[in-house]
Tab-separated table of C-alpha atoms in Angstrom:
chain	number	residue	atom	x	y	z
T	1	GLU	CA	8.785	9.132	-12.107
T	2	GLY	CA	6.603	12.358	-11.867
T	3	GLU	CA	3.000	11.282	-11.411
T	4	GLN	CA	3.439	7.635	-12.327
T	5	LEU	CA	5.295	4.661	-10.846
T	6	ARG	CA	8.630	3.901	-12.475
T	7	LYS	CA	8.034	1.438	-15.244
T	8	ASP	CA	10.616	-1.122	-13.972
T	9	VAL	CA	9.139	-1.162	-10.535
T	10	ARG	CA	5.529	-1.410	-11.910
T	11	ASP	CA	6.616	-4.227	-14.247
T	12	HIS	CA	8.211	-6.249	-11.313
T	13	LEU	CA	5.044	-5.732	-9.256
T	14	ILE	CA	2.848	-6.861	-12.028
T	15	GLY	CA	5.131	-9.807	-12.695
T	16	TRP	CA	4.925	-10.943	-9.168
T	17	VAL	CA	1.101	-10.519	-9.016
T	18	THR	CA	0.635	-12.422	-12.159
T	19	HIS	CA	3.051	-15.179	-11.161
T	20	THR	CA	1.335	-15.468	-7.788
T	21	PHE	CA	-2.244	-15.479	-8.778
T	22	GLY	CA	-2.346	-16.007	-12.585
T	23	SER	CA	-3.194	-13.782	-15.407
T	24	GLU	CA	-6.976	-13.555	-14.535
T	25	VAL	CA	-6.217	-11.863	-11.211
T	26	TRP	CA	-6.933	-8.479	-12.791
T	27	SER	CA	-10.649	-9.468	-13.054
T	28	TRP	CA	-10.970	-10.156	-9.256
T	29	ALA	CA	-8.391	-8.044	-7.434
T	30	ARG	CA	-6.906	-4.522	-7.241
T	31	PHE	CA	-3.416	-3.814	-6.083
T	32	TYR	CA	-2.338	-0.595	-4.251
T	33	LEU	CA	0.999	0.693	-2.999
T	34	SER	CA	1.132	2.330	0.445
T	35	GLY	CA	3.593	3.129	3.179
T	36	SER	CA	6.776	5.186	3.033
T	37	VAL	CA	7.370	4.428	-0.612
T	38	CYS	CA	4.300	6.633	-1.434
T	39	THR	CA	5.270	9.476	0.826
T	40	ARG	CA	7.752	12.298	0.246
T	41	MET	CA	9.589	10.978	3.362
T	42	TRP	CA	11.902	8.897	1.329
T	43	THR	CA	14.432	9.685	-1.467
T	44	GLU	CA	17.327	7.640	-2.778
T	45	GLU	CA	19.562	10.058	-0.829
T	46	SER	CA	17.779	9.491	2.507
T	47	GLY	CA	18.591	5.681	2.587
T	48	SER	CA	16.648	2.551	2.804
T	49	ILE	CA	12.896	2.495	2.997
T	50	GLY	CA	12.694	-0.978	4.280
T	51	ASP	CA	10.121	-2.508	1.909
T	52	ILE	CA	7.390	-1.823	-0.561
T	53	ASP	CA	3.863	-2.322	0.944
T	54	LEU	CA	1.328	-3.886	-1.576
T	55	GLN	CA	-2.297	-3.804	-0.479
T	56	ILE	CA	-4.422	-6.493	-2.269
T	57	LEU	CA	-8.210	-5.845	-2.373
T	58	VAL	CA	-10.122	-9.011	-3.472
T	59	ASP	CA	-13.604	-9.058	-4.927
T	60	TYR	CA	-14.710	-12.490	-3.571
T	61	ILE	CA	-17.722	-12.773	-5.944
T	62	ALA	CA	-15.604	-12.096	-8.944
T	63	LEU	CA	-12.884	-14.492	-7.736
T	64	ARG	CA	-15.336	-17.310	-7.302
T	65	LYS	CA	-16.628	-16.748	-10.899
T	66	ALA	CA	-13.047	-16.750	-12.212
T	67	GLN	CA	-12.074	-19.826	-10.251
T	68	PRO	CA	-15.067	-22.034	-9.450
T	69	VAL	CA	-13.015	-24.205	-7.171
T	70	TYR	CA	-13.438	-21.548	-4.538
T	71	ALA	CA	-17.233	-21.357	-5.063
T	72	LYS	CA	-18.139	-23.148	-1.787
T	73	MET	CA	-15.569	-21.518	0.407
T	74	ALA	CA	-16.502	-18.912	2.930
T	75	ASP	CA	-14.993	-15.389	2.687
T	76	THR	CA	-12.808	-15.966	5.929
T	77	ASP	CA	-11.406	-19.317	4.632
T	78	LEU	CA	-10.775	-17.809	1.068
T	79	HIS	CA	-9.135	-14.910	2.728
T	80	THR	CA	-6.848	-17.148	4.829
T	81	ALA	CA	-5.985	-19.219	1.793
T	82	LEU	CA	-4.943	-16.040	-0.130
T	83	VAL	CA	-2.869	-14.825	2.806
T	84	THR	CA	-1.046	-18.095	2.857
T	85	GLN	CA	-0.533	-17.958	-0.947
T	86	VAL	CA	0.866	-14.394	-0.524
T	87	ARG	CA	3.204	-15.349	2.324
T	88	VAL	CA	4.699	-18.254	0.291
T	89	ALA	CA	5.103	-16.185	-2.860
T	90	LEU	CA	6.790	-13.303	-0.931
T	91	ASP	CA	9.647	-15.452	0.385
T	92	GLY	CA	12.657	-13.337	-0.341
T	93	TYR	CA	11.095	-11.504	-3.266
T	94	GLU	CA	12.653	-8.085	-4.060
T	95	VAL	CA	11.163	-5.568	-6.424
T	96	ALA	CA	14.720	-4.033	-6.708
T	97	PRO	CA	17.994	-5.041	-5.057
T	98	GLY	CA	17.649	-4.387	-1.348
T	99	LEU	CA	13.937	-3.472	-1.752
T	100	PRO	CA	11.740	-6.450	-0.592
T	101	LEU	CA	8.037	-6.636	-1.247
T	102	ASP	CA	5.530	-7.059	1.569
T	103	ALA	CA	1.918	-7.713	0.653
T	104	PHE	CA	-1.325	-7.744	2.565
T	105	VAL	CA	-4.715	-9.143	1.660
T	106	ARG	CA	-7.112	-6.487	2.765
T	107	PRO	CA	-10.178	-7.203	4.995
T	108	GLU	CA	-12.308	-4.774	3.031
T	109	HIS	CA	-14.822	-6.380	0.371
T	110	THR	CA	-15.303	-3.340	-1.794
T	111	PRO	CA	-13.181	-0.478	-3.112
T	112	VAL	CA	-15.594	1.953	-1.365
T	113	GLU	CA	-14.719	0.436	1.953
T	114	PHE	CA	-10.964	0.459	1.089
T	115	LEU	CA	-11.177	4.053	-0.051
T	116	PHE	CA	-13.001	5.036	3.217
T	117	ASP	CA	-10.002	3.558	5.221
T	118	VAL	CA	-7.563	5.443	2.945
T	119	GLU	CA	-9.476	8.690	3.489
T	120	ARG	CA	-9.692	8.175	7.242
T	121	SER	CA	-5.902	7.422	7.513
T	122	ASN	CA	-4.937	10.305	5.194
T	123	GLN	CA	-2.083	8.250	3.700
T	124	PRO	CA	-1.075	8.363	-0.034
T	125	VAL	CA	-1.959	5.313	-1.965
T	126	TYR	CA	-1.127	4.299	-5.611
T	127	ASP	CA	-3.276	1.987	-7.745
T	128	VAL	CA	-0.814	-0.331	-9.478
T	129	GLY	CA	-3.329	-1.561	-12.036
T	130	ARG	CA	-4.541	1.877	-13.127
T	131	ASN	CA	-1.042	3.289	-12.831
T	132	ALA	CA	-2.349	6.387	-10.965
T	133	TRP	CA	-2.601	7.944	-7.603
T	134	VAL	CA	-5.748	7.215	-5.427
T	135	THR	CA	-4.567	9.794	-2.964
T	136	HIS	CA	-1.529	11.954	-3.534
T	137	PRO	CA	1.217	12.373	-1.035
T	138	SER	CA	1.111	15.469	1.108
T	139	ALA	CA	3.055	18.445	-0.176
T	140	ILE	CA	4.211	18.850	3.450
T	141	PRO	CA	7.681	17.425	3.698
T	142	TYR	CA	6.979	15.458	6.905
T	143	SER	CA	4.523	13.045	8.113
T	144	GLU	CA	2.584	14.851	10.810
T	145	ASP	CA	-0.917	14.605	9.568
T	146	VAL	CA	-3.256	16.072	12.046
T	147	ILE	CA	-6.722	14.650	11.564
T	148	ASN	CA	-9.557	15.175	14.038
T	149	GLU	CA	-6.984	16.707	16.405
T	150	HIS	CA	-4.908	13.452	16.431
T	151	ILE	CA	-1.338	12.911	15.036
T	152	LEU	CA	-1.401	9.735	13.022
T	153	GLU	CA	2.258	8.964	12.862
T	154	GLY	CA	5.403	10.521	14.216
T	155	LEU	CA	8.580	11.731	12.476
T	156	GLY	CA	11.265	9.109	11.982
T	157	GLY	CA	14.132	7.958	9.989
T	158	SER	CA	16.411	10.380	8.265
T	159	PHE	CA	13.954	13.285	8.249
T	160	ALA	CA	14.069	13.371	11.995
T	161	LEU	CA	17.814	13.356	11.943
T	162	GLN	CA	17.838	16.076	9.231
T	163	HIS	CA	15.346	18.270	10.803
T	164	PRO	CA	15.304	18.013	14.609
T	165	GLU	CA	13.036	21.181	14.731
T	166	TRP	CA	10.283	19.070	13.375
T	167	VAL	CA	10.623	16.623	16.181
T	168	THR	CA	10.357	19.560	18.565
T	169	LEU	CA	7.144	20.752	16.706
T	170	ALA	CA	5.641	17.350	16.783
T	171	ALA	CA	6.307	17.074	20.501
T	172	THR	CA	4.662	20.517	21.150
T	173	LEU	CA	1.612	19.443	19.047
T	174	VAL	CA	1.187	16.310	21.094
T	175	ARG	CA	1.380	18.250	24.334
T	176	ASP	CA	-1.150	20.728	23.088
T	177	LEU	CA	-3.825	18.162	22.123
């Protein structure tokens, strides 16, 4: 809805996060939406978007303080445990009917590292906790983002069917690189 995530969707995401990790999770993790749900590629009229991608950025030092049981675990072991916890919690979970949630525990250790990856990929990302955009979707109504003379992703889905001229343009750009 405008510049913010719909309240019902955000409430479902926050509910899943809190149920999965406990209420203290907000002191040691940040949650971001990414993927087609954050782009202008999808509208209700265009059809299914597949799923909602939730990126989980963990502050391992803060997690160990909040949950001392993890104090002696290496970051890699803790990461594996969190990934397993997420996979179990995701089993069939839908944010809305027909809109499943997929979640990923990120490998980055700091928001700075994560934001560097976001900038490099030029993808829109939404911070669920702050209820605000980290990076806004492109105003360009297709997904050919040319960065350092490389096309990051191709046209697909309903936009490709509705605008075959964009597919032709993308093919031309690829040949010209």
